[in-house]
């Protein structure tokens, strides 16, 4: 199979994007990371793999855990924005955005995690009432916006460390949990 050759600029963007996910993952304590890669595979240009990725959906999640997962989803794009500017964020975050939107929508519609909405739950497929839809959208937007702002602040705070990490990642292309821990030692408190 012919692997798509990516440009240096793209490689840098992917490295920063994945580093964003990694740092958010470690700082918001969502999951231990077992691998990070910027080798293109199929349609993905890179990924961060968690220790219990397969079990992600099996457990009860508290409200704060879901918010942290949304922050992690959005941290790739946040990293691109902080490093390369608003106008240069890429389409690389499409899958992340989809995940973040699903989680935020679930918080509003399935789990009644938005106090202003009371304990009502909503089947989004069957809402044909514009007022409810508009209200739901407003709270979904707010959750996403707050999580994104948190991710942006994180990137700004750790910008130098993230740059250093991304450069090492570009060189090695793939790193396992032990290598990641070694590079991050002293950067992120466990």
Coordinates of N, CA and C in Angstrom, one line a residue:
X1 N 0.9 -1.2 0.0 CA 0.0 0.0 0.0 C 0.9 1.2 0.0
X2 N 0.5 2.2 -0.8 CA 1.3 3.4 -0.9 C 1.0 4.3 0.2
X3 N 2.0 4.6 1.1 CA 1.7 5.6 2.2 C 1.8 7.0 1.6
X4 N 0.8 7.8 2.1 CA 0.8 9.2 1.7 C 2.0 9.9 2.3
X5 N 2.7 10.6 1.4 CA 3.9 11.3 1.9 C 3.3 12.7 2.5
X6 N 3.7 12.9 3.7 CA 3.2 14.2 4.3 C 4.4 15.2 4.3
X7 N 4.0 16.5 4.1 CA 5.0 17.5 4.1 C 5.6 17.8 5.5
X8 N 6.7 18.5 5.6 CA 7.2 18.8 6.9 C 6.3 19.7 7.7
X9 N 5.6 20.6 7.0 CA 4.6 21.4 7.7 C 3.5 20.6 8.2
X10 N 3.0 19.6 7.4 CA 1.9 18.8 7.9 C 2.4 17.9 9.1
X11 N 3.6 17.4 9.0 CA 4.2 16.6 10.1 C 4.2 17.4 11.4
X12 N 4.7 18.7 11.2 CA 4.7 19.5 12.4 C 3.3 19.8 13.0
X13 N 2.4 20.0 12.1 CA 1.0 20.2 12.6 C 0.5 19.0 13.3
X14 N 0.7 17.8 12.7 CA 0.2 16.6 13.3 C 0.9 16.3 14.7
X15 N 2.2 16.6 14.7 CA 2.9 16.4 16.0 C 2.4 17.4 17.1
X16 N 2.1 18.6 16.7 CA 1.5 19.6 17.7 C 0.1 19.1 18.1
X17 N -0.6 18.7 17.1 CA -2.0 18.3 17.4 C -2.1 17.1 18.4
X18 N -1.3 16.1 18.1 CA -1.2 14.9 19.0 C -0.6 15.2 20.3
X19 N 0.3 16.1 20.3 CA 0.9 16.5 21.6 C -0.1 17.3 22.5
X20 N -1.0 18.0 21.8 CA -2.1 18.7 22.5 C -3.0 17.6 23.2
X21 N -3.4 16.6 22.5 CA -4.2 15.5 23.1 C -3.4 14.9 24.2
X22 N -2.2 14.6 24.0 CA -1.4 13.9 25.1 C -1.3 14.7 26.3
X23 N -0.9 16.0 26.2 CA -0.8 16.9 27.4 C -2.2 17.0 28.1
X24 N -3.3 17.1 27.4 CA -4.6 17.2 28.0 C -4.9 15.9 28.7
X25 N -4.6 14.8 28.1 CA -4.8 13.5 28.6 C -4.1 13.4 30.0
X26 N -2.9 13.8 30.0 CA -2.1 13.7 31.2 C -2.5 14.7 32.3
X27 N -2.8 15.9 31.9 CA -3.1 17.0 32.9 C -4.5 16.9 33.4
X28 N -5.5 16.5 32.5 CA -6.9 16.4 33.0 C -7.1 14.9 33.5
X29 N -6.0 14.2 33.6 CA -6.1 12.8 34.2 C -7.2 12.0 33.6
X30 N -7.3 11.9 32.3 CA -8.4 11.1 31.7 C -7.9 9.7 31.6
X31 N -6.7 9.5 31.3 CA -6.2 8.1 31.1 C -4.7 8.1 30.9
X32 N -4.1 7.1 31.3 CA -2.7 6.9 31.0 C -2.5 6.7 29.5
X33 N -1.4 7.2 29.0 CA -1.2 7.0 27.6 C -0.2 5.9 27.3
X34 N -0.5 5.0 26.4 CA 0.4 3.9 26.1 C 1.2 4.1 24.8
X35 N 0.7 5.0 24.0 CA 1.4 5.2 22.7 C 0.9 6.5 22.0
X36 N 1.9 7.1 21.4 CA 1.6 8.3 20.6 C 2.3 8.1 19.2
X37 N 1.6 8.4 18.2 CA 2.2 8.2 16.8 C 1.9 9.3 15.9
X38 N 2.8 9.6 15.0 CA 2.5 10.5 13.9 C 2.8 9.9 12.6
X39 N 2.7 8.5 12.6 CA 2.8 7.8 11.3 C 1.4 7.7 10.7
X40 N 1.3 8.1 9.4 CA 0.0 8.1 8.8 C -0.5 6.6 8.7
X41 N -1.7 6.4 9.0 CA -2.3 5.0 8.9 C -3.7 5.2 8.3
X42 N -4.0 4.7 7.2 CA -5.3 4.8 6.6 C -5.7 6.3 6.5
X43 N -6.8 6.8 7.1 CA -7.1 8.2 7.0 C -6.6 9.0 8.1
X44 N -6.0 8.3 9.2 CA -5.5 9.1 10.3 C -4.0 9.5 10.1
X45 N -3.7 10.7 10.5 CA -2.3 11.1 10.3 C -1.5 10.9 11.6
X46 N -2.3 10.6 12.7 CA -1.6 10.4 14.0 C -2.6 10.0 15.0
X47 N -2.1 9.5 16.2 CA -3.1 9.2 17.2 C -2.4 9.1 18.6
X48 N -3.2 9.2 19.6 CA -2.8 8.9 21.0 C -3.6 7.8 21.5
X49 N -3.0 6.7 21.9 CA -3.7 5.5 22.4 C -3.7 5.5 23.9
X50 N -4.8 5.3 24.5 CA -4.9 5.2 26.0 C -4.8 3.8 26.5
X51 N -4.5 3.6 27.7 CA -4.3 2.3 28.3 C -5.5 1.5 28.2
X52 N -6.7 2.0 28.6 CA -7.9 1.2 28.5 C -8.9 1.8 27.5
X53 N -8.4 2.1 26.3 CA -9.2 2.6 25.2 C -10.5 1.8 25.0
X54 N -10.3 0.4 25.0 CA -11.4 -0.5 24.7 C -12.5 -0.3 25.7
X55 N -12.1 0.0 27.0 CA -13.1 0.0 28.1 C -13.6 1.4 28.3
X56 N -13.2 2.3 27.5 CA -13.6 3.7 27.7 C -15.1 3.9 28.0
X57 N -15.9 3.2 27.3 CA -17.3 3.4 27.5 C -18.0 2.5 28.5
X58 N -17.3 1.6 29.1 CA -17.9 0.6 30.0 C -18.3 1.2 31.4
X59 N -17.6 2.2 31.8 CA -17.7 2.6 33.2 C -18.7 3.8 33.4
X60 N -19.1 4.0 34.6 CA -19.9 5.2 34.9 C -18.9 6.4 34.7
X61 N -19.4 7.4 34.2 CA -18.6 8.6 34.1 C -19.2 9.7 34.9
X62 N -18.5 10.4 35.7 CA -19.0 11.6 36.4 C -19.1 12.7 35.4
X63 N -19.8 13.8 35.8 CA -19.9 15.0 35.0 C -18.5 15.5 34.7
X64 N -17.6 15.6 35.7 CA -16.3 16.2 35.5 C -15.5 15.3 34.6
X65 N -15.6 14.0 34.6 CA -14.9 13.1 33.7 C -15.3 13.3 32.3
X66 N -16.6 13.5 32.1 CA -17.0 13.8 30.7 C -16.5 15.1 30.2
X67 N -16.5 16.1 31.1 CA -15.9 17.4 30.7 C -14.5 17.2 30.4
X68 N -13.7 16.5 31.2 CA -12.3 16.2 30.9 C -12.1 15.5 29.6
X69 N -13.0 14.6 29.2 CA -12.9 13.9 28.0 C -13.1 14.8 26.8
X70 N -14.0 15.8 27.0 CA -14.3 16.8 25.9 C -13.0 17.7 25.8
X71 N -12.4 18.1 26.9 CA -11.2 18.9 26.9 C -10.1 18.2 26.1
X72 N -10.0 16.9 26.3 CA -8.9 16.1 25.6 C -9.3 16.1 24.1
X73 N -10.5 15.8 23.8 CA -10.9 15.8 22.4 C -10.5 17.1 21.7
X74 N -10.8 18.2 22.4 CA -10.6 19.5 21.7 C -9.2 20.1 21.8
X75 N -8.3 19.4 22.6 CA -7.0 19.9 22.8 C -6.1 19.9 21.6
X76 N -6.4 19.0 20.6 CA -5.6 18.9 19.4 C -5.8 20.2 18.6
X77 N -7.0 20.5 18.4 CA -7.4 21.8 17.7 C -6.9 23.0 18.5
X78 N -7.0 23.0 19.8 CA -6.6 24.1 20.6 C -5.1 24.3 20.4
X79 N -4.3 23.2 20.4 CA -2.9 23.3 20.2 C -2.6 23.9 18.8
X80 N -3.3 23.4 17.8 CA -3.1 24.0 16.4 C -3.3 25.5 16.5
X81 N -4.4 25.9 17.1 CA -4.7 27.4 17.2 C -3.7 28.2 17.9
X82 N -3.2 27.7 19.0 CA -2.2 28.5 19.8 C -0.9 28.5 19.0
X83 N -0.5 27.4 18.4 CA 0.8 27.4 17.8 C 0.8 28.0 16.4
X84 N -0.3 27.9 15.6 CA -0.3 28.3 14.2 C -1.3 29.4 13.9
X85 N -2.1 29.8 14.9 CA -3.1 30.8 14.6 C -4.5 30.3 14.2
X86 N -5.5 31.1 14.6 CA -6.9 30.7 14.3 C -7.2 30.3 12.9
X87 N -6.6 31.0 12.0 CA -6.9 30.8 10.5 C -6.1 29.6 10.0
X88 N -5.3 29.0 10.8 CA -4.5 27.9 10.3 C -4.9 26.5 10.9
X89 N -6.0 26.5 11.7 CA -6.4 25.2 12.2 C -6.8 24.3 11.0
X90 N -6.5 23.0 11.1 CA -6.7 22.2 10.0 C -8.0 21.3 10.1
X91 N -8.3 20.5 9.1 CA -9.4 19.6 9.1 C -9.1 18.4 9.9
X92 N -7.9 18.3 10.5 CA -7.5 17.1 11.3 C -8.3 16.9 12.5
X93 N -9.0 17.9 12.9 CA -9.8 17.8 14.2 C -11.2 17.3 13.9
X94 N -11.6 17.0 12.7 CA -13.0 16.6 12.4 C -13.5 15.5 13.3
X95 N -12.8 14.4 13.4 CA -13.1 13.3 14.3 C -13.2 13.7 15.8
X96 N -12.3 14.5 16.2 CA -12.3 15.0 17.6 C -13.6 15.8 17.9
X97 N -13.9 16.7 16.9 CA -15.1 17.5 17.1 C -16.4 16.7 17.2
X98 N -16.4 15.6 16.3 CA -17.6 14.8 16.4 C -17.7 14.1 17.7
X99 N -16.6 13.6 18.3 CA -16.6 13.0 19.6 C -17.0 14.0 20.7
X100 N -16.4 15.2 20.6 CA -16.7 16.2 21.6 C -18.2 16.6 21.6
X101 N -18.7 16.7 20.4 CA -20.1 17.1 20.2 C -21.0 16.0 20.8
X102 N -20.7 14.7 20.5 CA -21.5 13.6 21.0 C -21.5 13.6 22.5
X103 N -20.3 13.8 23.1 CA -20.3 13.8 24.6 C -21.1 14.9 25.2
X104 N -20.9 16.1 24.6 CA -21.6 17.3 25.1 C -23.1 17.2 25.0
X105 N -23.5 16.6 23.8 CA -25.0 16.4 23.6 C -25.5 15.4 24.6
X106 N -24.7 14.3 24.8 CA -25.1 13.3 25.8 C -25.3 13.9 27.2
X107 N -24.4 14.8 27.5 CA -24.4 15.5 28.8 C -25.8 16.2 29.0
X108 N -26.2 16.9 27.9 CA -27.4 17.7 28.0 C -28.6 16.8 27.8
X109 N -28.6 15.9 26.9 CA -29.8 15.2 26.5 C -30.1 13.9 27.3
X110 N -29.0 13.2 27.6 CA -29.1 11.8 28.2 C -28.9 11.8 29.7
X111 N -28.0 12.7 30.2 CA -27.6 12.5 31.6 C -28.2 13.7 32.5
X112 N -28.9 14.6 31.9 CA -29.4 15.8 32.7 C -28.3 16.4 33.5
X113 N -27.1 16.6 32.9 CA -26.0 17.2 33.6 C -26.0 18.8 33.5
X114 N -27.0 19.4 32.9 CA -27.1 20.8 32.8 C -28.2 21.3 33.8
X115 N -27.8 21.9 34.9 CA -28.8 22.2 35.9 C -30.0 23.0 35.4
X116 N -29.7 24.0 34.5 CA -30.8 24.8 34.0 C -31.9 24.0 33.2
X117 N -31.5 22.8 32.7 CA -32.5 22.0 32.0 C -33.3 21.0 32.9
X118 N -33.0 21.1 34.2 CA -33.7 20.2 35.1 C -33.3 18.8 34.9
X119 N -34.2 17.9 35.2 CA -33.9 16.4 35.0 C -34.5 15.8 33.7
X120 N -35.0 16.7 32.9 CA -35.6 16.2 31.6 C -34.5 15.6 30.7
X121 N -34.8 14.5 30.1 CA -33.9 14.0 29.1 C -34.6 14.1 27.7
X122 N -33.8 14.1 26.6 CA -34.4 14.4 25.3 C -33.8 13.4 24.3
X123 N -34.7 12.9 23.5 CA -34.3 12.0 22.4 C -34.1 12.9 21.2
X124 N -32.8 13.2 20.9 CA -32.5 14.2 19.8 C -33.1 13.8 18.5
X125 N -33.3 12.5 18.2 CA -33.9 12.1 16.9 C -35.4 12.6 16.8
X126 N -36.0 12.7 18.0 CA -37.4 13.0 18.0 C -37.8 14.4 18.4
X127 N -36.9 15.2 18.5 CA -37.2 16.6 18.8 C -37.6 17.4 17.6
X128 N -38.9 17.7 17.5 CA -39.3 18.5 16.3 C -39.7 19.9 16.7
X129 N -39.3 20.2 18.0 CA -39.7 21.5 18.5 C -38.5 22.4 18.6
X130 N -38.6 23.5 17.9 CA -37.5 24.4 17.7 C -37.0 24.9 19.0
X131 N -37.9 25.2 19.9 CA -37.5 25.8 21.2 C -36.6 24.9 22.0
X132 N -37.0 23.6 22.1 CA -36.2 22.6 22.8 C -34.8 22.5 22.1
X133 N -34.8 22.4 20.7 CA -33.6 22.2 20.0 C -32.6 23.4 20.2
X134 N -33.2 24.6 20.2 CA -32.4 25.8 20.4 C -31.8 25.9 21.7
X135 N -32.6 25.4 22.7 CA -32.1 25.4 24.1 C -31.0 24.4 24.3
X136 N -31.2 23.2 23.7 CA -30.2 22.1 23.8 C -28.9 22.6 23.2
X137 N -29.1 23.2 22.0 CA -27.9 23.7 21.2 C -27.1 24.7 22.1
X138 N -27.8 25.6 22.7 CA -27.2 26.6 23.5 C -26.3 26.0 24.6
X139 N -26.8 24.9 25.3 CA -26.1 24.3 26.4 C -24.9 23.5 25.8
X140 N -25.2 22.8 24.7 CA -24.1 22.0 24.1 C -23.0 22.9 23.7
X141 N -23.3 24.0 23.1 CA -22.3 25.0 22.7 C -21.5 25.5 23.9
X142 N -22.2 25.8 25.0 CA -21.6 26.3 26.2 C -20.6 25.3 26.8
X143 N -21.0 24.1 26.8 CA -20.1 23.0 27.3 C -18.8 22.9 26.4
X144 N -19.0 22.9 25.1 CA -17.9 22.8 24.2 C -17.0 24.1 24.3
X145 N -17.6 25.2 24.4 CA -16.8 26.5 24.4 C -16.0 26.5 25.7
X146 N -16.6 26.2 26.8 CA -15.8 26.2 28.1 C -14.7 25.2 28.1
X147 N -14.9 24.0 27.5 CA -13.9 23.0 27.5 C -12.8 23.4 26.5
X148 N -13.2 24.0 25.4 CA -12.2 24.5 24.5 C -11.3 25.6 25.1
X149 N -11.9 26.5 25.8 CA -11.2 27.6 26.5 C -10.2 27.0 27.5
X150 N -10.6 26.0 28.2 CA -9.7 25.3 29.2 C -8.6 24.7 28.4
X151 N -8.8 24.1 27.3 CA -7.8 23.4 26.5 C -6.8 24.5 26.0
X152 N -7.3 25.6 25.5 CA -6.5 26.7 25.0 C -5.5 27.2 26.2
X153 N -6.1 27.4 27.4 CA -5.3 27.9 28.5 C -4.2 26.9 28.8
X154 N -4.6 25.6 28.8 CA -3.6 24.6 29.1 C -2.4 24.6 28.1
X155 N -2.7 24.8 26.8 CA -1.7 24.9 25.7 C -0.8 26.1 26.0
X156 N -1.4 27.2 26.3 CA -0.6 28.4 26.5 C 0.3 28.2 27.7
X157 N -0.2 27.6 28.7 CA 0.6 27.4 29.9 C 1.8 26.4 29.7
X158 N 1.6 25.4 28.8 CA 2.6 24.4 28.6 C 3.3 24.5 27.2
X159 N 3.1 25.7 26.6 CA 3.6 25.8 25.2 C 5.0 25.4 25.0
X160 N 5.9 25.8 25.8 CA 7.3 25.5 25.6 C 7.6 24.0 25.7
X161 N 7.0 23.4 26.7 CA 7.2 22.0 26.9 C 6.5 21.2 25.8
X162 N 5.4 21.7 25.3 CA 4.7 21.0 24.2 C 5.6 21.1 22.9
X163 N 6.2 22.2 22.7 CA 7.0 22.4 21.5 C 8.2 21.4 21.6
X164 N 8.8 21.3 22.8 CA 9.9 20.4 23.0 C 9.5 18.9 22.7
X165 N 8.3 18.6 23.3 CA 7.8 17.2 23.1 C 7.5 16.9 21.6
X166 N 6.9 17.9 21.0 CA 6.5 17.7 19.6 C 7.7 17.5 18.7
X167 N 8.8 18.2 19.0 CA 10.0 18.0 18.2 C 10.6 16.6 18.4
X168 N 10.6 16.1 19.6 CA 11.1 14.8 19.9 C 10.2 13.8 19.1
X169 N 8.9 14.0 19.2 CA 7.9 13.1 18.5 C 8.2 13.1 17.0
X170 N 8.4 14.3 16.4 CA 8.7 14.3 15.0 C 9.9 13.5 14.6
X171 N 10.9 13.5 15.5 CA 12.1 12.7 15.2 C 11.9 11.2 15.4
X172 N 11.1 10.8 16.4 CA 10.9 9.4 16.7 C 9.7 8.8 16.0
X173 N 8.8 9.7 15.7 CA 7.5 9.3 15.0 C 6.5 8.5 15.9
X174 N 7.1 7.6 16.7 CA 6.2 6.8 17.6 C 6.9 6.7 18.9
X175 N 6.1 6.8 20.0 CA 6.7 6.7 21.3 C 5.7 5.8 22.2
X176 N 6.3 5.0 23.0 CA 5.4 4.2 23.9 C 5.3 4.9 25.3
X177 N 4.5 4.2 26.2 CA 4.3 4.8 27.5 C 5.5 5.2 28.3
X178 N 6.5 4.3 28.2 CA 7.7 4.5 29.0 C 8.5 5.7 28.4
X179 N 8.6 5.8 27.1 CA 9.3 6.9 26.4 C 8.6 8.2 26.7
X180 N 7.3 8.2 26.7 CA 6.5 9.4 26.9 C 6.8 9.9 28.4
X181 N 6.7 8.9 29.3 CA 6.9 9.2 30.7 C 8.3 9.8 31.0
X182 N 9.3 9.3 30.3 CA 10.6 9.8 30.4 C 10.8 11.2 30.0
X183 N 10.2 11.5 28.8 CA 10.3 12.9 28.2 C 9.5 13.9 29.1
X184 N 8.4 13.4 29.7 CA 7.5 14.3 30.4 C 7.9 14.4 31.9
X185 N 8.9 13.6 32.3 CA 9.3 13.6 33.7 C 9.7 15.1 34.1
X186 N 9.0 15.5 35.3 CA 9.3 16.8 35.8 C 8.5 17.9 35.1
X187 N 7.8 17.5 34.0 CA 7.0 18.5 33.3 C 5.6 18.5 33.8
X188 N 5.1 17.2 34.0 CA 3.7 17.1 34.4 C 3.7 16.2 35.7
X189 N 3.2 16.8 36.8 CA 3.2 16.0 38.0 C 2.2 14.9 38.0
X190 N 2.6 13.7 38.4 CA 1.6 12.6 38.4 C 0.7 12.5 39.6

